[in-house]
CSV table of C-alpha atoms in Angstrom, one decimal:
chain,number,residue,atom,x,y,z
U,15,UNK,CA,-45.9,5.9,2.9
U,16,UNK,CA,-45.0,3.6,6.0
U,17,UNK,CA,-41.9,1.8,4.8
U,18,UNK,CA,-42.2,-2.6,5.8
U,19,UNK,CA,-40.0,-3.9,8.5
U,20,UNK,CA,-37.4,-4.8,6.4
U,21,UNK,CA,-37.1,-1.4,5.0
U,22,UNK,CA,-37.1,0.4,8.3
U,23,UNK,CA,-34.4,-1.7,9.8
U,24,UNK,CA,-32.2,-1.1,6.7
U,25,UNK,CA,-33.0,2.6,7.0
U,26,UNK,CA,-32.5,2.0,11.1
U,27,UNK,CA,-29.0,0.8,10.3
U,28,UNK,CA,-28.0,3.6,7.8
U,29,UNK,CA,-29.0,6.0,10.1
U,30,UNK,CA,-27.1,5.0,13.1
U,31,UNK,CA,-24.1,5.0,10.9
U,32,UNK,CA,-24.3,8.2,10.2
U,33,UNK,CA,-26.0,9.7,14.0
U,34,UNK,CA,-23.8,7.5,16.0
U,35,UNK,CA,-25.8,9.1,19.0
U,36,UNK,CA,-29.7,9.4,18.7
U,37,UNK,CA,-32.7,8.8,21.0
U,38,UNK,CA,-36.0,7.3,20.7
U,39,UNK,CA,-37.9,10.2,19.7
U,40,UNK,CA,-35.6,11.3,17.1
U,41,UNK,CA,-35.9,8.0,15.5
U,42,UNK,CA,-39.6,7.1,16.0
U,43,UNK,CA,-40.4,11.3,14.5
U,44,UNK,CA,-37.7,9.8,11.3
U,45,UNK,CA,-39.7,6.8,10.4
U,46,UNK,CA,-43.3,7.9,11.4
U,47,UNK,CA,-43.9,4.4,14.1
U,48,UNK,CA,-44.4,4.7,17.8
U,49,UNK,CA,-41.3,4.6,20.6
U,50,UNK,CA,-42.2,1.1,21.4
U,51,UNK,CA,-41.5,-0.4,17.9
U,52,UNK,CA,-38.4,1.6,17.6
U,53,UNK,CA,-36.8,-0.2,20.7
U,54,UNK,CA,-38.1,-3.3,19.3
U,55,UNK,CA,-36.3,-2.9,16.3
U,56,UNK,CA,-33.3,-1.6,18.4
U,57,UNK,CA,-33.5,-4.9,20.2
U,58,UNK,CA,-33.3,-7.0,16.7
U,59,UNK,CA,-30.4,-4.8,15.6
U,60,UNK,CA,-28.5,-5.6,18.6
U,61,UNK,CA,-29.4,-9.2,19.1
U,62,UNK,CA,-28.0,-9.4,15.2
U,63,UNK,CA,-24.9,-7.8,16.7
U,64,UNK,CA,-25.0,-4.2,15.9
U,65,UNK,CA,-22.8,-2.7,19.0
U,66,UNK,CA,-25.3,0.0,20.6
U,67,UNK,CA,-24.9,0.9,24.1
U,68,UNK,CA,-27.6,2.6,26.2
U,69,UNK,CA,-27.1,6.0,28.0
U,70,UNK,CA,-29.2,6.9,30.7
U,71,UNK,CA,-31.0,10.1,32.0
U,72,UNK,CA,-32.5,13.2,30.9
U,73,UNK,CA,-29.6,13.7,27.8
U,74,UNK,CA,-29.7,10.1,27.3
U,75,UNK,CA,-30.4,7.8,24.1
U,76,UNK,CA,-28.2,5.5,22.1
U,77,UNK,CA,-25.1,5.3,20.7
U,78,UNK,CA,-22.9,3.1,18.4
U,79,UNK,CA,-20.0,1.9,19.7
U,80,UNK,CA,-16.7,2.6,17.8
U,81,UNK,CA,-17.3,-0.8,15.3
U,82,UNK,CA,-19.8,-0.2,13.2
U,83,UNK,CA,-22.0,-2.9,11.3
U,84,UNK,CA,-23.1,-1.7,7.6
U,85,UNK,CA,-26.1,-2.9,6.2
U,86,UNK,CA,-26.8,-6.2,4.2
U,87,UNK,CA,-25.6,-6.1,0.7
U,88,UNK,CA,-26.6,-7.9,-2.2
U,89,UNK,CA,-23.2,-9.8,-4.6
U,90,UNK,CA,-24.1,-11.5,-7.8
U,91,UNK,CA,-22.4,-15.0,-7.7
U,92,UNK,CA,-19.9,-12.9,-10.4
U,93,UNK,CA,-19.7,-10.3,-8.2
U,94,UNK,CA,-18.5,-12.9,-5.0
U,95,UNK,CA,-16.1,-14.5,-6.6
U,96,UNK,CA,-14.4,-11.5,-7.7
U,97,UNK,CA,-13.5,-10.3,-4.6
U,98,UNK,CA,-11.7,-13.8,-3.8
U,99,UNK,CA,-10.0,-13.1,-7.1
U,100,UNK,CA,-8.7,-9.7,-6.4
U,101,UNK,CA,-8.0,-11.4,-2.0
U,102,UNK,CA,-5.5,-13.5,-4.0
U,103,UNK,CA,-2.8,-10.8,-4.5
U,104,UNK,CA,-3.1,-10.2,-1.0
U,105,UNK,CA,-2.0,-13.6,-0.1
U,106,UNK,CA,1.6,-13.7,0.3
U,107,UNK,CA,2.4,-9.8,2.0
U,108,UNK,CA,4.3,-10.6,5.2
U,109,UNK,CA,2.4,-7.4,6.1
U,110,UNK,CA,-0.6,-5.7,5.8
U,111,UNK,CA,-1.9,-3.0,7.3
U,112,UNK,CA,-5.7,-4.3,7.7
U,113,UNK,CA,-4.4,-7.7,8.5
U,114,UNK,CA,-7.0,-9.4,10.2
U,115,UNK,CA,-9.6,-6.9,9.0
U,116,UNK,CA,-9.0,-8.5,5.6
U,117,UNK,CA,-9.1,-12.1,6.5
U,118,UNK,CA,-12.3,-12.0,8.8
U,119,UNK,CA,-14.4,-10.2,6.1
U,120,UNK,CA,-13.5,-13.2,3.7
U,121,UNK,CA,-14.3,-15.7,5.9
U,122,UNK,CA,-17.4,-14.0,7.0
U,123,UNK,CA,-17.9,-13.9,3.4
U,124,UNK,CA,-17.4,-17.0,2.3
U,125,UNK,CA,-19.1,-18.6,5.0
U,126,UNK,CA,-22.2,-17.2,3.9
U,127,UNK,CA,-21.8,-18.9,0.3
U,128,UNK,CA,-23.9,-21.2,-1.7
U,129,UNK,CA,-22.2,-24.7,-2.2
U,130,UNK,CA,-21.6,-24.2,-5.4
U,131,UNK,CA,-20.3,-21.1,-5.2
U,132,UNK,CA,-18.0,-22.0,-2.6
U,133,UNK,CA,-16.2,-24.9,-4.9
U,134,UNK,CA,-16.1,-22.2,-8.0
U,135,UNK,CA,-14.1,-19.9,-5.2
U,136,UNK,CA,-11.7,-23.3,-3.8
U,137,UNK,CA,-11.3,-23.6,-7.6
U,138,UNK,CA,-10.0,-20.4,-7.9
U,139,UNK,CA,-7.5,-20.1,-4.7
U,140,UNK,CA,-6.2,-23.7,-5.9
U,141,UNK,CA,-5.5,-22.8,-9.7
U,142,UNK,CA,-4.4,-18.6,-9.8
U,143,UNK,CA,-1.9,-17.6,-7.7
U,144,UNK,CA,-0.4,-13.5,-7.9
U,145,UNK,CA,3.0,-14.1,-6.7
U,146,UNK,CA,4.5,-12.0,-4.1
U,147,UNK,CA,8.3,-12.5,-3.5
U,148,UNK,CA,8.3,-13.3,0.6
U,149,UNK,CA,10.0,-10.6,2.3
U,150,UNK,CA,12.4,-11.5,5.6
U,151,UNK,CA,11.5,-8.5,7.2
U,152,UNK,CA,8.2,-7.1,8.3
U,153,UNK,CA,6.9,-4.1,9.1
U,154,UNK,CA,4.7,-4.0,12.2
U,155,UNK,CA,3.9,-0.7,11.9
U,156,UNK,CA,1.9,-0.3,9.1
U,157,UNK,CA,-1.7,0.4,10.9
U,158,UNK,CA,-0.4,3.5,12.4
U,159,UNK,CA,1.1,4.4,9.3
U,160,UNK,CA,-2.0,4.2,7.1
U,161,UNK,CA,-3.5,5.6,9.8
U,162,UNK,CA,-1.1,9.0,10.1
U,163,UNK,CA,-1.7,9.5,6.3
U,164,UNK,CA,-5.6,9.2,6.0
U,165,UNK,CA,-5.9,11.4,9.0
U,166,UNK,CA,-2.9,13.8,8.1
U,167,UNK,CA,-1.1,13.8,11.6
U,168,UNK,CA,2.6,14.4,12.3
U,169,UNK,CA,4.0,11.2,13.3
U,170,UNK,CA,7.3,11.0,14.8
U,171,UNK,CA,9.2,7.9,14.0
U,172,UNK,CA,12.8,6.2,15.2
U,173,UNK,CA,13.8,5.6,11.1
U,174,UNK,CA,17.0,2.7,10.3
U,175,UNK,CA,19.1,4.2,7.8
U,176,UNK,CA,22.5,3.4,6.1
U,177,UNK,CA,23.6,6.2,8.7
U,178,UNK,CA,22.3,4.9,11.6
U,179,UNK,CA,18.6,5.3,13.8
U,180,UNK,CA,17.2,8.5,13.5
U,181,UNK,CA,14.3,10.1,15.4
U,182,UNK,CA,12.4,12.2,12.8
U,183,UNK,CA,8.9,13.8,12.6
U,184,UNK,CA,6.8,13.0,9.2
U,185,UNK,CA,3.5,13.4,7.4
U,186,UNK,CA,2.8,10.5,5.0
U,187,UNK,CA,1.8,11.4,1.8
U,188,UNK,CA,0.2,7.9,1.6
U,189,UNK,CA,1.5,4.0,1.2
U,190,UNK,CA,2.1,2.0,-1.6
U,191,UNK,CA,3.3,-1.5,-2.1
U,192,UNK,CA,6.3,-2.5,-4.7
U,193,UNK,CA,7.7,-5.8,-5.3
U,194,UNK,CA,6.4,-7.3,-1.4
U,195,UNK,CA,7.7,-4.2,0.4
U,196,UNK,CA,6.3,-1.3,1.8
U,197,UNK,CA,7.2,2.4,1.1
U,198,UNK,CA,5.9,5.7,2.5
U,199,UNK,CA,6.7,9.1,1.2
U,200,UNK,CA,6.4,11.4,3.5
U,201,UNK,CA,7.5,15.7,4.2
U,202,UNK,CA,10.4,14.8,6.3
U,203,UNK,CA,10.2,17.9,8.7
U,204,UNK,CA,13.9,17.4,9.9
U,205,UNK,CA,15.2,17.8,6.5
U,206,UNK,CA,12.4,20.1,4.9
U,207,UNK,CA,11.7,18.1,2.2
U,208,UNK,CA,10.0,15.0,0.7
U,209,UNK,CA,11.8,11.7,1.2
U,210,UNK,CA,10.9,8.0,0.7
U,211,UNK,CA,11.2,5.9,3.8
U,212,UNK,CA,10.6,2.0,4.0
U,213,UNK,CA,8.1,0.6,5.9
U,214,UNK,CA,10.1,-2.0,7.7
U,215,UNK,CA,13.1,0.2,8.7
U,216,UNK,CA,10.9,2.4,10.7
U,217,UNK,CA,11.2,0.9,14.2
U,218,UNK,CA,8.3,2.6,16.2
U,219,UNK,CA,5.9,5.4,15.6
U,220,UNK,CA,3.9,7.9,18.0
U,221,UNK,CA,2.0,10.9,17.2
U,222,UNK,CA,4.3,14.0,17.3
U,223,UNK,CA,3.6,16.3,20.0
U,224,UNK,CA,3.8,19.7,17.3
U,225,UNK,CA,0.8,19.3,14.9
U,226,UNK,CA,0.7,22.6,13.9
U,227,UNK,CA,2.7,22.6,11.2
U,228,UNK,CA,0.6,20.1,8.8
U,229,UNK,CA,-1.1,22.7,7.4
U,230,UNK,CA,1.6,23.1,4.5
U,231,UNK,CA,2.3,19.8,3.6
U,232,UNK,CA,-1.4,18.0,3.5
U,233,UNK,CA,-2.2,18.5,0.0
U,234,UNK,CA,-0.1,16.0,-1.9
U,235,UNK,CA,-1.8,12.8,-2.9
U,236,UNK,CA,-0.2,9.8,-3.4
U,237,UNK,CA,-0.9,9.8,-7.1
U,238,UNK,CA,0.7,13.1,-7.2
U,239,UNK,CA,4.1,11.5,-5.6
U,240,UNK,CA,4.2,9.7,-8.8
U,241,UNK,CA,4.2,12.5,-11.2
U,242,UNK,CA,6.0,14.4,-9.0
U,243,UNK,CA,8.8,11.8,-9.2
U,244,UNK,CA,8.1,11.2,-12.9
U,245,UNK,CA,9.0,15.0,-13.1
U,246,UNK,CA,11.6,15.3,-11.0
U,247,UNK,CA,12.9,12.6,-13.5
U,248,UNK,CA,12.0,14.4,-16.7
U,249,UNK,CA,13.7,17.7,-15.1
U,250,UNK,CA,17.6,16.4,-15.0
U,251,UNK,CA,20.0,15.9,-16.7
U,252,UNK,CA,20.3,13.0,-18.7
U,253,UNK,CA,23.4,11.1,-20.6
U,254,UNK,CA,22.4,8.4,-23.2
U,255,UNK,CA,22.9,4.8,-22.3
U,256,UNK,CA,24.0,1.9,-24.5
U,257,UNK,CA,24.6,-1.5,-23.6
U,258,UNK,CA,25.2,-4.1,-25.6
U,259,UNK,CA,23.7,-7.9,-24.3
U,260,UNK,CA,24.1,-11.5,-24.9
U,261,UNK,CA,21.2,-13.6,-25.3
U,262,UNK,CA,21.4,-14.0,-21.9
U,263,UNK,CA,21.6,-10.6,-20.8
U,264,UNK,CA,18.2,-10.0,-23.1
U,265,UNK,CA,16.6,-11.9,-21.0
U,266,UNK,CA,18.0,-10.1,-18.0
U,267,UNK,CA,16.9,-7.2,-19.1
U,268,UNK,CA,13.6,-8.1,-20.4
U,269,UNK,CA,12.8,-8.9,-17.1
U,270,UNK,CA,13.1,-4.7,-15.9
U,271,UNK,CA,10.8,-2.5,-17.4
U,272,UNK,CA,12.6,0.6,-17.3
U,273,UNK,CA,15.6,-1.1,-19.4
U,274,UNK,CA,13.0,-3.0,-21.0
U,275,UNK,CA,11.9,-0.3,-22.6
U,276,UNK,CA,15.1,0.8,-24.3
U,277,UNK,CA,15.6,-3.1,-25.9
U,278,UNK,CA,16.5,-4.0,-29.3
U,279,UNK,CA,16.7,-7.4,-29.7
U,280,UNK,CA,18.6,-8.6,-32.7
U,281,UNK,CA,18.0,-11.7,-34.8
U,282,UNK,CA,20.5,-13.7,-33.3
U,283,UNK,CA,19.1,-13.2,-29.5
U,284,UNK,CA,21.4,-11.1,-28.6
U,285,UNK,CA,20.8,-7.0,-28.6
U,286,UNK,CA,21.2,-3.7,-27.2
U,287,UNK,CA,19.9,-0.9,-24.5
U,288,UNK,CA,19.5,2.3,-26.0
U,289,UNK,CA,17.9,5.1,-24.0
U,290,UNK,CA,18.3,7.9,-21.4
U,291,UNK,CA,19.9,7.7,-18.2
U,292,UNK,CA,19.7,10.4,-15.3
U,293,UNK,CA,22.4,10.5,-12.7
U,294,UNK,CA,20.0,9.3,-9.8
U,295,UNK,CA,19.4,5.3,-11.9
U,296,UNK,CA,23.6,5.3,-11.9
U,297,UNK,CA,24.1,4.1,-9.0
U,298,UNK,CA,21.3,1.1,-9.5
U,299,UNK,CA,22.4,0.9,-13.0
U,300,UNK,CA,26.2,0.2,-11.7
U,301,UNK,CA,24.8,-2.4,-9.7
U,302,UNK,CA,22.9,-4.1,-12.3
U,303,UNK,CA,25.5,-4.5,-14.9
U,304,UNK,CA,27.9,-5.6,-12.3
U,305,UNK,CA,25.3,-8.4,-11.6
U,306,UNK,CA,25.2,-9.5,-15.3
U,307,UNK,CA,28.9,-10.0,-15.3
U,308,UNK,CA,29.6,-10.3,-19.2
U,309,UNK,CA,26.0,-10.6,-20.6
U,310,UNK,CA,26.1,-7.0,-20.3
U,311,UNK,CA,28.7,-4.7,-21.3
U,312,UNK,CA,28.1,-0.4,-21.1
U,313,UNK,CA,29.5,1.1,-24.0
U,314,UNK,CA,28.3,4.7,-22.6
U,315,UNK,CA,28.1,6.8,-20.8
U,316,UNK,CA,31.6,7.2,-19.7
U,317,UNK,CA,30.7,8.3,-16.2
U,318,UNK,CA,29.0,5.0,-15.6
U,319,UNK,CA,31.8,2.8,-17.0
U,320,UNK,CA,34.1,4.5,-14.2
U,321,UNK,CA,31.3,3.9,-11.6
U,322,UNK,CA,31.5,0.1,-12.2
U,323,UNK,CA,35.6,0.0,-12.4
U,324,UNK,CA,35.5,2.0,-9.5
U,325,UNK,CA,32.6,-0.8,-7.5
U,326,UNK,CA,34.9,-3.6,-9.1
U,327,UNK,CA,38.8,-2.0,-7.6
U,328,UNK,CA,36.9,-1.6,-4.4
U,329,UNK,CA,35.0,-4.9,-4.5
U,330,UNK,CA,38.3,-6.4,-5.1
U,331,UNK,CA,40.8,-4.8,-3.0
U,332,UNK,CA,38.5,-6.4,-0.1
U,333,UNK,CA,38.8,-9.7,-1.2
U,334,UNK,CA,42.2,-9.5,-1.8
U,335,UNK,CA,43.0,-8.3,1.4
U,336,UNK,CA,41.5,-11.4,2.9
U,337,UNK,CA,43.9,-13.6,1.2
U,338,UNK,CA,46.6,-15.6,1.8
């Protein structure tokens, strides 16, 4: 059965997508129509702006360029105004890897919108807001990074560290976003293992020019670098933690979710922190309780209590050496 206009030039477009080089015969023998209404549906397609480009002679045809246009898709009104919703939590990221990508689909979109529709979706962006804390530094090179990992290269990278700038060659085991800022765990081929790396202290990436040694360290997903971590964790050694809080310190602590979920609050506001501790959290634990001053004092474990005097004598010992 002969498919209408419509139909074909949906059909036209899915099938371009997936050729990306085709000629006139091939197409007119796919959809049963002469040559001659094939390049007159060519021509609609690319007066709508599908980027073909013509190749000439004997092994000649068609082929779409690198941008490719997908087909028209129908939204509900539901439907369009949950993907403004879920665009919101993108709003505040200093960075994003599909930047620009992101905000010209929307406004494509939106563009497109009935009236009504349109004020239901200003509505939204003027009364919901997911809240992103602004990060002072940014991390240009996030394309090439998402980029590395969905393609599995070895990239090599100039990395900022504590110690210094490193040159180092990686494979990403994927990207994920915390708190504003970027983070890529990656096999970290000059230490032969897996390491986390931030996004914005990598200062430039290139491909690396050994790829042949991917083949052993492509099959972690980034949902796996969870539970491997989560595992990892489960696997130490681990002392018990007890802290006892002020109301105030409650409330710092609310606000965590790993201490969080150790909390006892009494009925007087104040309470306690009770749970496991591996040595890996001491040295963010130290810092913490140091922040809370006296809303939080650690009871146990002992090896913590000396890791805060010890931050304290040295914290001190600067200060007092720039006195009078």
């Amino acid at each position: 059965m002969l498919m209408n206009k419509t139909q074909r030039l949906v059909e036209l477009l899915l099938t371009m997508n997936t050729r990306h080089k085709f000629t006139l015969k091939e197409l007119a023998d796919r959809f049963g129509v002469s040559r001659r209404t094939v390049l007159r549906d060519i021509n609609e397609l690319s007066a709508l702006g599908v980027p073909l480009y013509a190749e000439l002679g004997v092994h000649g045809g068609y082929r779409v360029l690198n941008e490719r246009t997908l087909p028209p898709i129908t939204f509900s009104e539901q439907e369009a105004v949950a993907l403004f919703f879920v665009s919101q939590s993108l709003k505040f990221y200093r960075a994003l890897p599909m930047k620009s990508g992101w905000q010209s689909a929307l406004a494509k979109f939106y563009h497109v919108l009935p009236e009504d529709v349109k004020e239901r979706v200003d509505q939204l962006q003027r009364r919901l807001m997911f809240w992103v804390p602004v990060q002072r530094w940014d991390a240009p090179h996030l394309s090439p990074l998402l980029e590395g990992a969905l393609e599995q290269k070895i990239l090599r990278i100039s990395y900022e560290s504590e110690n210094g700038s490193t040159e180092r060659d990686i494979q990403l085991v994927g990207l994920y976003s915390m708190n504003g800022k970027w983070y890529c765990p990656a096999y970290d081929f000059l230490r032969s293992e897996y390491r986390l790396f931030r996004a914005d202290r990598i200062m430039s990436v290139s491909d690396s020019s050994d790829q042949m040694r991917k083949k052993n360290h492509d099959k972690l997903l980034i949902t796996d670098w969870f539970d491997k971590e989560r595992q990892q964790e489960e696997n130490e050694e681990k002392y018990d933690l007890r802290v006892r809080l002020t109301r105030r310190g409650v409330l710092l602590c609310r606000n965590d979710d790993w201490l969080g979920s150790g909390l006892t609050v009494l009925e007087d506001g104040t309470g306690y922190i009770s749970r496991r501790i591996s040595p890996s959290f001491m040295n963010w634990a130290a810092a913490f309780f140091i922040g809370c001053k006296s809303d939080a004092v650690v009871e146990e474990p002992k090896e913590l209590r000396k890791m805060i005097m010890n931050q304290l004598r040295e914290t001190i010992s600067i200060y007092e050496e720039g006195s009078d």
